[in-house]
PDB file of C-alpha atoms and ligand atoms in Angstrom:
ATOM      1  CA  MET A   1     162.391 119.674 139.009  1.00 77.00           C
ATOM      2  CA  LEU A   2     158.757 118.879 139.700  1.00 93.00           C
ATOM      3  CA  SER A   3     158.786 121.834 142.107  1.00 95.00           C
ATOM      4  CA  ASN A   4     159.306 124.150 139.120  1.00 97.00           C
ATOM      5  CA  ILE A   5     156.194 122.866 137.334  1.00 98.00           C
ATOM      6  CA  ARG A   6     152.864 124.511 138.026  1.00 98.00           C
ATOM      7  CA  ILE A   7     149.354 123.469 137.108  1.00 98.00           C
ATOM      8  CA  VAL A   8     147.128 126.337 135.982  1.00 98.00           C
ATOM      9  CA  LEU A   9     143.350 125.884 135.850  1.00 98.00           C
ATOM     10  CA  VAL A  10     141.479 128.559 133.912  1.00 98.00           C
ATOM     11  CA  GLN A  11     138.015 129.588 135.156  1.00 98.00           C
ATOM     12  CA  THR A  12     137.081 126.212 136.581  1.00 98.00           C
ATOM     13  CA  TYR A  13     133.323 125.918 136.999  1.00 97.00           C
ATOM     14  CA  HIS A  14     132.890 122.875 139.268  1.00 97.00           C
ATOM     15  CA  PRO A  15     134.574 123.268 142.664  1.00 97.00           C
ATOM     16  CA  GLY A  16     134.907 119.465 142.876  1.00 97.00           C
ATOM     17  CA  ASN A  17     137.196 119.500 139.846  1.00 98.00           C
ATOM     18  CA  ILE A  18     139.617 121.803 141.665  1.00 98.00           C
ATOM     19  CA  GLY A  19     139.783 119.327 144.567  1.00 98.00           C
ATOM     20  CA  SER A  20     140.218 116.314 142.272  1.00 98.00           C
ATOM     21  CA  ALA A  21     142.911 118.129 140.294  1.00 98.00           C
ATOM     22  CA  ALA A  22     144.797 118.875 143.536  1.00 98.00           C
ATOM     23  CA  ARG A  23     144.630 115.202 144.491  1.00 98.00           C
ATOM     24  CA  ALA A  24     145.817 114.157 141.011  1.00 98.00           C
ATOM     25  CA  MET A  25     148.747 116.549 141.358  1.00 98.00           C
ATOM     26  CA  LYS A  26     149.807 115.405 144.801  1.00 98.00           C
ATOM     27  CA  THR A  27     149.810 111.730 143.820  1.00 98.00           C
ATOM     28  CA  MET A  28     152.346 112.674 141.135  1.00 98.00           C
ATOM     29  CA  GLY A  29     154.573 114.892 143.245  1.00 97.00           C
ATOM     30  CA  LEU A  30     153.327 118.265 141.949  1.00 98.00           C
ATOM     31  CA  ASP A  31     152.366 120.967 144.448  1.00 98.00           C
ATOM     32  CA  LYS A  32     152.043 124.337 142.663  1.00 98.00           C
ATOM     33  CA  LEU A  33     148.440 125.123 141.762  1.00 98.00           C
ATOM     34  CA  VAL A  34     147.336 128.413 140.226  1.00 98.00           C
ATOM     35  CA  LEU A  35     143.650 129.181 139.702  1.00 98.00           C
ATOM     36  CA  VAL A  36     142.715 131.814 137.150  1.00 98.00           C
ATOM     37  CA  ASN A  37     139.459 133.440 138.188  1.00 97.00           C
ATOM     38  CA  PRO A  38     137.634 130.294 139.448  1.00 97.00           C
ATOM     39  CA  ARG A  39     133.818 130.503 139.733  1.00 95.00           C
ATOM     40  CA  THR A  40     133.989 129.481 143.384  1.00 92.00           C
ATOM     41  CA  PHE A  41     136.881 128.527 145.564  1.00 85.00           C
ATOM     42  CA  THR A  42     135.553 128.105 149.103  1.00 81.00           C
ATOM     43  CA  ASP A  43     133.146 125.254 148.373  1.00 94.00           C
ATOM     44  CA  PRO A  44     133.307 122.228 150.756  1.00 96.00           C
ATOM     45  CA  GLU A  45     133.256 119.923 147.722  1.00 97.00           C
ATOM     46  CA  THR A  46     136.722 121.170 146.773  1.00 97.00           C
ATOM     47  CA  MET A  47     138.127 120.041 150.121  1.00 97.00           C
ATOM     48  CA  GLN A  48     136.207 116.732 150.072  1.00 97.00           C
ATOM     49  CA  LEU A  49     137.550 115.736 146.691  1.00 97.00           C
ATOM     50  CA  ALA A  50     141.053 116.975 147.488  1.00 97.00           C
ATOM     51  CA  ALA A  51     141.160 114.348 150.298  1.00 97.00           C
ATOM     52  CA  GLY A  52     144.810 114.187 151.397  1.00 97.00           C
ATOM     53  CA  ALA A  53     145.826 117.046 149.086  1.00 98.00           C
ATOM     54  CA  GLN A  54     144.136 119.874 150.972  1.00 97.00           C
ATOM     55  CA  ASP A  55     147.513 121.535 151.519  1.00 97.00           C
ATOM     56  CA  ILE A  56     147.717 122.141 147.764  1.00 97.00           C
ATOM     57  CA  ILE A  57     144.368 123.940 147.867  1.00 97.00           C
ATOM     58  CA  ALA A  58     145.419 125.949 150.904  1.00 97.00           C
ATOM     59  CA  ASN A  59     148.583 127.080 149.107  1.00 97.00           C
ATOM     60  CA  ALA A  60     146.943 127.676 145.713  1.00 98.00           C
ATOM     61  CA  ARG A  61     147.520 131.076 144.138  1.00 98.00           C
ATOM     62  CA  ILE A  62     144.467 132.836 142.718  1.00 98.00           C
ATOM     63  CA  VAL A  63     144.961 135.323 139.904  1.00 98.00           C
ATOM     64  CA  ASP A  64     142.720 137.315 137.570  1.00 97.00           C
ATOM     65  CA  THR A  65     144.230 136.493 134.195  1.00 96.00           C
ATOM     66  CA  LEU A  66     146.213 133.741 132.513  1.00 97.00           C
ATOM     67  CA  SER A  67     148.935 136.250 131.765  1.00 96.00           C
ATOM     68  CA  ASP A  68     149.368 136.850 135.543  1.00 97.00           C
ATOM     69  CA  ALA A  69     149.676 133.085 136.035  1.00 98.00           C
ATOM     70  CA  VAL A  70     152.420 132.480 133.452  1.00 98.00           C
ATOM     71  CA  ALA A  71     154.378 135.718 132.955  1.00 97.00           C
ATOM     72  CA  ASP A  72     157.495 134.344 134.709  1.00 97.00           C
ATOM     73  CA  CYS A  73     157.425 130.933 132.959  1.00 98.00           C
ATOM     74  CA  VAL A  74     160.042 129.726 130.470  1.00 97.00           C
ATOM     75  CA  GLN A  75     157.570 127.277 128.909  1.00 97.00           C
ATOM     76  CA  VAL A  76     153.756 127.400 128.875  1.00 97.00           C
ATOM     77  CA  ILE A  77     151.960 124.296 127.617  1.00 97.00           C
ATOM     78  CA  GLY A  78     148.228 124.487 126.911  1.00 97.00           C
ATOM     79  CA  ALA A  79     146.322 121.193 127.233  1.00 97.00           C
ATOM     80  CA  SER A  80     143.675 120.990 124.586  1.00 94.00           C
ATOM     81  CA  ALA A  81     141.500 118.170 123.289  1.00 90.00           C
ATOM     82  CA  ARG A  82     140.749 119.981 120.058  1.00 75.00           C
ATOM     83  CA  LEU A  83     143.396 121.493 117.867  1.00 68.00           C
ATOM     84  CA  ARG A  84     142.954 125.153 117.080  1.00 59.00           C
ATOM     85  CA  SER A  85     144.147 126.762 113.923  1.00 62.00           C
ATOM     86  CA  LEU A  86     147.033 128.484 115.707  1.00 67.00           C
ATOM     87  CA  PRO A  87     150.409 127.338 114.442  1.00 77.00           C
ATOM     88  CA  LEU A  88     151.968 126.658 117.874  1.00 87.00           C
ATOM     89  CA  PRO A  89     154.308 123.706 118.283  1.00 92.00           C
ATOM     90  CA  HIS A  90     152.194 120.755 119.337  1.00 92.00           C
ATOM     91  CA  TYR A  91     153.020 117.604 121.302  1.00 94.00           C
ATOM     92  CA  ASP A  92     150.983 114.635 120.044  1.00 91.00           C
ATOM     93  CA  GLU A  93     152.523 112.476 122.745  1.00 95.00           C
ATOM     94  CA  PRO A  94     152.206 113.533 126.375  1.00 97.00           C
ATOM     95  CA  SER A  95     155.452 111.660 127.137  1.00 97.00           C
ATOM     96  CA  ALA A  96     157.364 113.938 124.711  1.00 97.00           C
ATOM     97  CA  MET A  97     155.792 116.966 126.376  1.00 97.00           C
ATOM     98  CA  ALA A  98     156.793 115.652 129.804  1.00 97.00           C
ATOM     99  CA  ALA A  99     160.432 115.045 128.832  1.00 95.00           C
ATOM    100  CA  ASP A 100     160.730 118.599 127.466  1.00 95.00           C
ATOM    101  CA  ALA A 101     158.917 120.172 130.414  1.00 96.00           C
ATOM    102  CA  ILE A 102     161.205 118.448 132.918  1.00 95.00           C
ATOM    103  CA  SER A 103     164.191 119.606 130.902  1.00 92.00           C
ATOM    104  CA  GLN A 104     162.943 123.216 130.664  1.00 94.00           C
ATOM    105  CA  ALA A 105     162.135 123.267 134.373  1.00 95.00           C
ATOM    106  CA  HIS A 106     165.885 123.419 135.002  1.00 91.00           C
ATOM    107  CA  SER A 107     165.909 126.972 133.658  1.00 93.00           C
ATOM    108  CA  GLY A 108     162.741 128.328 135.256  1.00 96.00           C
ATOM    109  CA  PRO A 109     159.066 127.744 135.998  1.00 97.00           C
ATOM    110  CA  VAL A 110     157.018 125.703 133.510  1.00 98.00           C
ATOM    111  CA  ALA A 111     153.203 125.914 133.385  1.00 98.00           C
ATOM    112  CA  LEU A 112     150.690 123.342 132.227  1.00 98.00           C
ATOM    113  CA  VAL A 113     147.422 125.135 131.472  1.00 98.00           C
ATOM    114  CA  PHE A 114     143.948 123.545 131.501  1.00 98.00           C
ATOM    115  CA  GLY A 115     140.772 125.138 130.168  1.00 97.00           C
ATOM    116  CA  ARG A 116     137.179 125.450 131.280  1.00 97.00           C
ATOM    117  CA  GLU A 117     134.956 122.370 131.500  1.00 97.00           C
ATOM    118  CA  ARG A 118     132.559 123.683 128.864  1.00 95.00           C
ATOM    119  CA  SER A 119     134.644 125.651 126.439  1.00 94.00           C
ATOM    120  CA  GLY A 120     138.296 124.790 127.074  1.00 95.00           C
ATOM    121  CA  LEU A 121     140.869 127.510 126.397  1.00 94.00           C
ATOM    122  CA  SER A 122     140.071 130.508 124.216  1.00 93.00           C
ATOM    123  CA  LYS A 123     142.243 131.410 121.223  1.00 89.00           C
ATOM    124  CA  GLU A 124     143.457 134.423 123.133  1.00 90.00           C
ATOM    125  CA  GLU A 125     144.517 132.200 126.034  1.00 93.00           C
ATOM    126  CA  ILE A 126     146.290 129.776 123.711  1.00 92.00           C
ATOM    127  CA  ARG A 127     148.275 132.781 122.480  1.00 90.00           C
ATOM    128  CA  HIS A 128     149.800 132.965 125.967  1.00 94.00           C
ATOM    129  CA  CYS A 129     151.110 129.426 125.507  1.00 95.00           C
ATOM    130  CA  SER A 130     154.376 128.448 123.859  1.00 95.00           C
ATOM    131  CA  HIS A 131     153.226 124.880 123.113  1.00 96.00           C
ATOM    132  CA  GLN A 132     150.094 122.728 123.056  1.00 95.00           C
ATOM    133  CA  VAL A 133     149.583 119.133 124.106  1.00 96.00           C
ATOM    134  CA  SER A 134     146.744 116.692 123.452  1.00 95.00           C
ATOM    135  CA  ILE A 135     146.057 113.405 125.177  1.00 96.00           C
ATOM    136  CA  PRO A 136     145.418 110.839 122.440  1.00 96.00           C
ATOM    137  CA  ALA A 137     141.958 109.392 123.042  1.00 96.00           C
ATOM    138  CA  ASN A 138     138.890 107.857 121.398  1.00 95.00           C
ATOM    139  CA  PRO A 139     138.299 109.846 118.183  1.00 93.00           C
ATOM    140  CA  ASP A 140     134.538 109.585 118.800  1.00 94.00           C
ATOM    141  CA  TYR A 141     134.755 110.927 122.354  1.00 94.00           C
ATOM    142  CA  GLY A 142     138.165 112.152 123.316  1.00 94.00           C
ATOM    143  CA  ILE A 143     137.390 114.862 125.831  1.00 96.00           C
ATOM    144  CA  LEU A 144     138.445 113.938 129.354  1.00 98.00           C
ATOM    145  CA  ASN A 145     137.093 115.326 132.572  1.00 98.00           C
ATOM    146  CA  LEU A 146     139.315 118.255 133.616  1.00 98.00           C
ATOM    147  CA  SER A 147     140.846 116.573 136.678  1.00 98.00           C
ATOM    148  CA  GLN A 148     141.405 113.351 134.739  1.00 98.00           C
ATOM    149  CA  ALA A 149     143.292 115.291 132.093  1.00 98.00           C
ATOM    150  CA  VAL A 150     145.405 116.759 134.913  1.00 98.00           C
ATOM    151  CA  GLN A 151     145.979 113.215 136.214  1.00 98.00           C
ATOM    152  CA  VAL A 152     147.167 111.851 132.857  1.00 98.00           C
ATOM    153  CA  LEU A 153     149.608 114.688 132.186  1.00 98.00           C
ATOM    154  CA  ALA A 154     150.825 114.794 135.812  1.00 98.00           C
ATOM    155  CA  TYR A 155     151.484 111.047 135.551  1.00 98.00           C
ATOM    156  CA  GLU A 156     153.610 111.600 132.438  1.00 98.00           C
ATOM    157  CA  LEU A 157     155.571 114.359 134.165  1.00 98.00           C
ATOM    158  CA  TYR A 158     156.228 112.147 137.139  1.00 97.00           C
ATOM    159  CA  GLN A 159     157.388 109.267 134.908  1.00 97.00           C
ATOM    160  CA  ALA A 160     159.712 111.558 132.939  1.00 95.00           C
ATOM    161  CA  TRP A 161     161.183 112.871 136.172  1.00 95.00           C
ATOM    162  CA  ARG A 162     161.468 109.371 137.670  1.00 92.00           C
ATOM    163  CA  ARG A 163     163.269 107.956 134.648  1.00 88.00           C
ATOM    164  CA  GLY A 164     165.892 110.579 135.189  1.00 76.00           C
ATOM    165  CA  GLN A 165     165.320 112.255 131.827  1.00 48.00           C
ATOM    166  CA  GLN A 166     166.262 115.466 133.525  1.00 45.00           C
ATOM    167  CA  HIS A 167     169.899 114.356 133.132  1.00 55.00           C
ATOM    168  CA  HIS A 168     169.489 114.829 129.399  1.00 52.00           C
ATOM    169  CA  ALA A 169     168.479 118.427 129.911  1.00 48.00           C
ATOM    170  CA  LYS A 170     169.177 120.565 126.906  1.00 51.00           C
ATOM    171  CA  HIS A 171     169.357 123.605 129.110  1.00 51.00           C
ATOM    172  CA  ASN A 172     170.807 123.987 132.527  1.00 54.00           C
ATOM    173  CA  SER A 173     170.863 126.770 135.051  1.00 58.00           C
ATOM    174  CA  ASP A 174     174.021 128.234 133.421  1.00 68.00           C
ATOM    175  CA  THR A 175     171.944 129.041 130.320  1.00 80.00           C
ATOM    176  CA  PRO A 176     169.246 131.496 131.400  1.00 87.00           C
ATOM    177  CA  MET A 177     166.079 131.231 129.341  1.00 87.00           C
ATOM    178  CA  PRO A 178     163.650 134.125 128.795  1.00 90.00           C
ATOM    179  CA  ASN A 179     160.283 134.049 130.524  1.00 88.00           C
ATOM    180  CA  ARG A 180     156.945 134.852 128.837  1.00 84.00           C
ATOM    181  CA  GLU A 181     157.128 138.509 129.817  1.00 86.00           C
ATOM    182  CA  GLN A 182     160.539 138.924 128.148  1.00 88.00           C
ATOM    183  CA  LEU A 183     159.376 137.000 125.057  1.00 88.00           C
ATOM    184  CA  ASP A 184     156.169 139.068 124.833  1.00 85.00           C
ATOM    185  CA  SER A 185     158.196 142.245 125.006  1.00 90.00           C
ATOM    186  CA  PHE A 186     160.508 140.923 122.238  1.00 89.00           C
ATOM    187  CA  HIS A 187     157.481 140.133 120.040  1.00 89.00           C
ATOM    188  CA  GLN A 188     156.072 143.619 120.636  1.00 88.00           C
ATOM    189  CA  HIS A 189     159.404 145.105 119.590  1.00 90.00           C
ATOM    190  CA  LEU A 190     159.506 142.874 116.495  1.00 90.00           C
ATOM    191  CA  SER A 191     155.962 143.895 115.501  1.00 88.00           C
ATOM    192  CA  GLU A 192     156.827 147.540 115.974  1.00 88.00           C
ATOM    193  CA  VAL A 193     159.878 147.278 113.717  1.00 89.00           C
ATOM    194  CA  MET A 194     157.870 145.317 111.118  1.00 88.00           C
ATOM    195  CA  ARG A 195     155.321 148.112 111.095  1.00 87.00           C
ATOM    196  CA  LEU A 196     157.802 151.021 111.100  1.00 87.00           C
ATOM    197  CA  SER A 197     159.784 149.418 108.290  1.00 89.00           C
ATOM    198  CA  GLY A 198     156.643 149.026 106.183  1.00 88.00           C
ATOM    199  CA  PHE A 199     156.735 145.215 106.184  1.00 89.00           C
ATOM    200  CA  ILE A 200     153.226 145.284 107.628  1.00 85.00           C
ATOM    201  CA  ILE A 201     150.887 148.241 107.527  1.00 82.00           C
ATOM    202  CA  GLN A 202     148.827 147.400 110.585  1.00 79.00           C
ATOM    203  CA  PRO A 203     149.010 144.744 113.336  1.00 76.00           C
ATOM    204  CA  HIS A 204     148.646 141.379 111.613  1.00 79.00           C
ATOM    205  CA  MET A 205     147.592 138.612 114.007  1.00 79.00           C
ATOM    206  CA  GLN A 206     148.351 135.713 111.688  1.00 80.00           C
ATOM    207  CA  THR A 207     151.886 136.853 110.908  1.00 85.00           C
ATOM    208  CA  GLN A 208     152.473 137.447 114.602  1.00 82.00           C
ATOM    209  CA  ALA A 209     151.138 133.969 115.453  1.00 82.00           C
ATOM    210  CA  HIS A 210     153.521 132.384 112.919  1.00 85.00           C
ATOM    211  CA  LEU A 211     156.484 134.296 114.325  1.00 86.00           C
ATOM    212  CA  GLN A 212     155.502 133.341 117.868  1.00 83.00           C
ATOM    213  CA  ALA A 213     155.425 129.692 116.824  1.00 83.00           C
ATOM    214  CA  LEU A 214     158.835 130.047 115.170  1.00 87.00           C
ATOM    215  CA  PHE A 215     160.431 131.414 118.339  1.00 87.00           C
ATOM    216  CA  ALA A 216     158.589 128.874 120.519  1.00 83.00           C
ATOM    217  CA  ARG A 217     160.230 126.100 118.469  1.00 84.00           C
ATOM    218  CA  ALA A 218     163.628 127.752 118.479  1.00 86.00           C
ATOM    219  CA  GLN A 219     163.592 128.376 122.254  1.00 84.00           C
ATOM    220  CA  PRO A 220     166.166 131.196 122.178  1.00 89.00           C
ATOM    221  CA  THR A 221     168.254 131.761 125.302  1.00 87.00           C
ATOM    222  CA  CYS A 222     168.316 135.170 127.040  1.00 89.00           C
ATOM    223  CA  LYS A 223     171.634 135.889 125.338  1.00 88.00           C
ATOM    224  CA  GLU A 224     170.244 135.099 121.875  1.00 89.00           C
ATOM    225  CA  LEU A 225     167.145 137.174 122.533  1.00 87.00           C
ATOM    226  CA  ASN A 226     169.337 140.116 123.582  1.00 87.00           C
ATOM    227  CA  ILE A 227     171.236 139.877 120.283  1.00 89.00           C
ATOM    228  CA  LEU A 228     167.939 139.938 118.369  1.00 88.00           C
ATOM    229  CA  ARG A 229     166.769 142.934 120.402  1.00 89.00           C
ATOM    230  CA  GLY A 230     170.029 144.665 119.546  1.00 90.00           C
ATOM    231  CA  VAL A 231     169.437 143.980 115.841  1.00 89.00           C
ATOM    232  CA  LEU A 232     165.893 145.373 116.089  1.00 90.00           C
ATOM    233  CA  ALA A 233     167.117 148.477 117.924  1.00 89.00           C
ATOM    234  CA  ALA A 234     169.792 149.056 115.238  1.00 90.00           C
ATOM    235  CA  ILE A 235     167.205 148.757 112.447  1.00 90.00           C
ATOM    236  CA  GLN A 236     164.880 151.045 114.355  1.00 88.00           C
ATOM    237  CA  ARG A 237     167.564 153.758 114.574  1.00 88.00           C
ATOM    238  CA  GLN A 238     167.741 153.823 110.760  1.00 88.00           C
ATOM    239  CA  LEU A 239     163.994 154.284 110.375  1.00 85.00           C
ATOM    240  CA  PRO A 240     161.991 157.479 110.404  1.00 77.00           C
ATOM    241  CA  THR A 241     160.303 157.960 113.793  1.00 70.00           C
ATOM    242  CA  ASP A 242     156.725 156.724 114.234  1.00 59.00           C
ATOM    243  CA  SER A 243     154.113 158.359 112.083  1.00 51.00           C
TER     244      SER A 243
HETATM  245  N1  LIG B 301     134.608 121.272 125.834  1.00 75.90           N
HETATM  246  C1  LIG B 301     135.995 121.657 125.952  1.00 75.90           C
HETATM  247  C2  LIG B 301     136.789 120.629 126.704  1.00 75.90           C
HETATM  248  C3  LIG B 301     136.903 120.972 128.082  1.00 75.90           C
HETATM  249  S1  LIG B 301     137.577 119.688 129.048  1.00 75.90           S
HETATM  250  C4  LIG B 301     136.611 121.784 124.571  1.00 75.90           C
HETATM  251  O1  LIG B 301     136.017 121.279 123.649  1.00 75.90           O
HETATM  252  O2  LIG B 301     137.694 122.333 124.434  1.00 75.90           O
HETATM  253  C5  LIG B 301     138.510 120.718 130.160  1.00 75.90           C
HETATM  254  C6  LIG B 301     139.988 120.759 129.905  1.00 75.90           C
HETATM  255  O3  LIG B 301     140.555 119.459 130.094  1.00 75.90           O
HETATM  256  C7  LIG B 301     140.415 121.171 128.509  1.00 75.90           C
HETATM  257  O4  LIG B 301     140.402 122.563 128.334  1.00 75.90           O
HETATM  258  C8  LIG B 301     141.828 120.616 128.470  1.00 75.90           C
HETATM  259  O5  LIG B 301     142.706 121.488 129.151  1.00 75.90           O
HETATM  260  C9  LIG B 301     141.675 119.313 129.259  1.00 75.90           C
HETATM  261  N2  LIG B 301     141.448 118.169 128.360  1.00 75.90           N
HETATM  262  C10 LIG B 301     140.352 117.394 128.243  1.00 75.90           C
HETATM  263  N3  LIG B 301     140.526 116.410 127.339  1.00 75.90           N
HETATM  264  C11 LIG B 301     141.783 116.563 126.863  1.00 75.90           C
HETATM  265  C12 LIG B 301     142.579 115.881 125.897  1.00 75.90           C
HETATM  266  N4  LIG B 301     142.132 114.813 125.220  1.00 75.90           N
HETATM  267  N5  LIG B 301     143.831 116.314 125.679  1.00 75.90           N
HETATM  268  C13 LIG B 301     144.329 117.393 126.345  1.00 75.90           C
HETATM  269  N6  LIG B 301     143.632 118.072 127.264  1.00 75.90           N
HETATM  270  C14 LIG B 301     142.376 117.679 127.518  1.00 75.90           C
END
């Protein structure tokens, strides 16, 4: 299942960090690296620090936006040292995150997303995540170097996989799970019906964030999401057309 887990680095500044992250991944059996708009990618330092993991760099996918990197994923976990005010489900323990990620990886790709060295992940980027995880650390200085954060979480994933926790998978390949694109389209539909029905008058980010967190916790299957879409479509047919 490790093959279904990808590491996504957002706008990495130091090319050495990309190499070190690739090495951290390979030591823990991960090989899918996606780089979102890195500052530089062809720097020799990347290859030096990748050492025996240069194949991961050579096969890395480079994309323009975080949404491109995770649209097909069934779970997107943002790694963040500082908690934002967004109400997303949060793993305080990396081991709990790893057990869930290995389980979810049976149904489709899972992404672990890491932010910029200076500013981490933006609020907008965290909105593309279904969950957040923090590595517990010194309260006075708990921010790890980017590639070291990758190492710690990759280690947890490898341990969860090694212990065979995948056998306790909640979901298996017979239960298709929606990817981010399908969930985003559901949330758009939900917002539209909330607006047309008069529940909200204009797009309301906080309400939407709460509903996104609710569905991230519930982890609806494709079948359940289709039922909800059917309900929304039925309500929509009873409403006056858009004004
Ligand atoms: N100055 C940034 C931190 C950047 S460190 C900030 O305050 O947000 C670069 C990345 O490493 C972070 O975006 C995060 O993905 C990861 N990281 C560093 N320390 C972490 C921690 N304690 N828990 C989870 N992720 C961490």
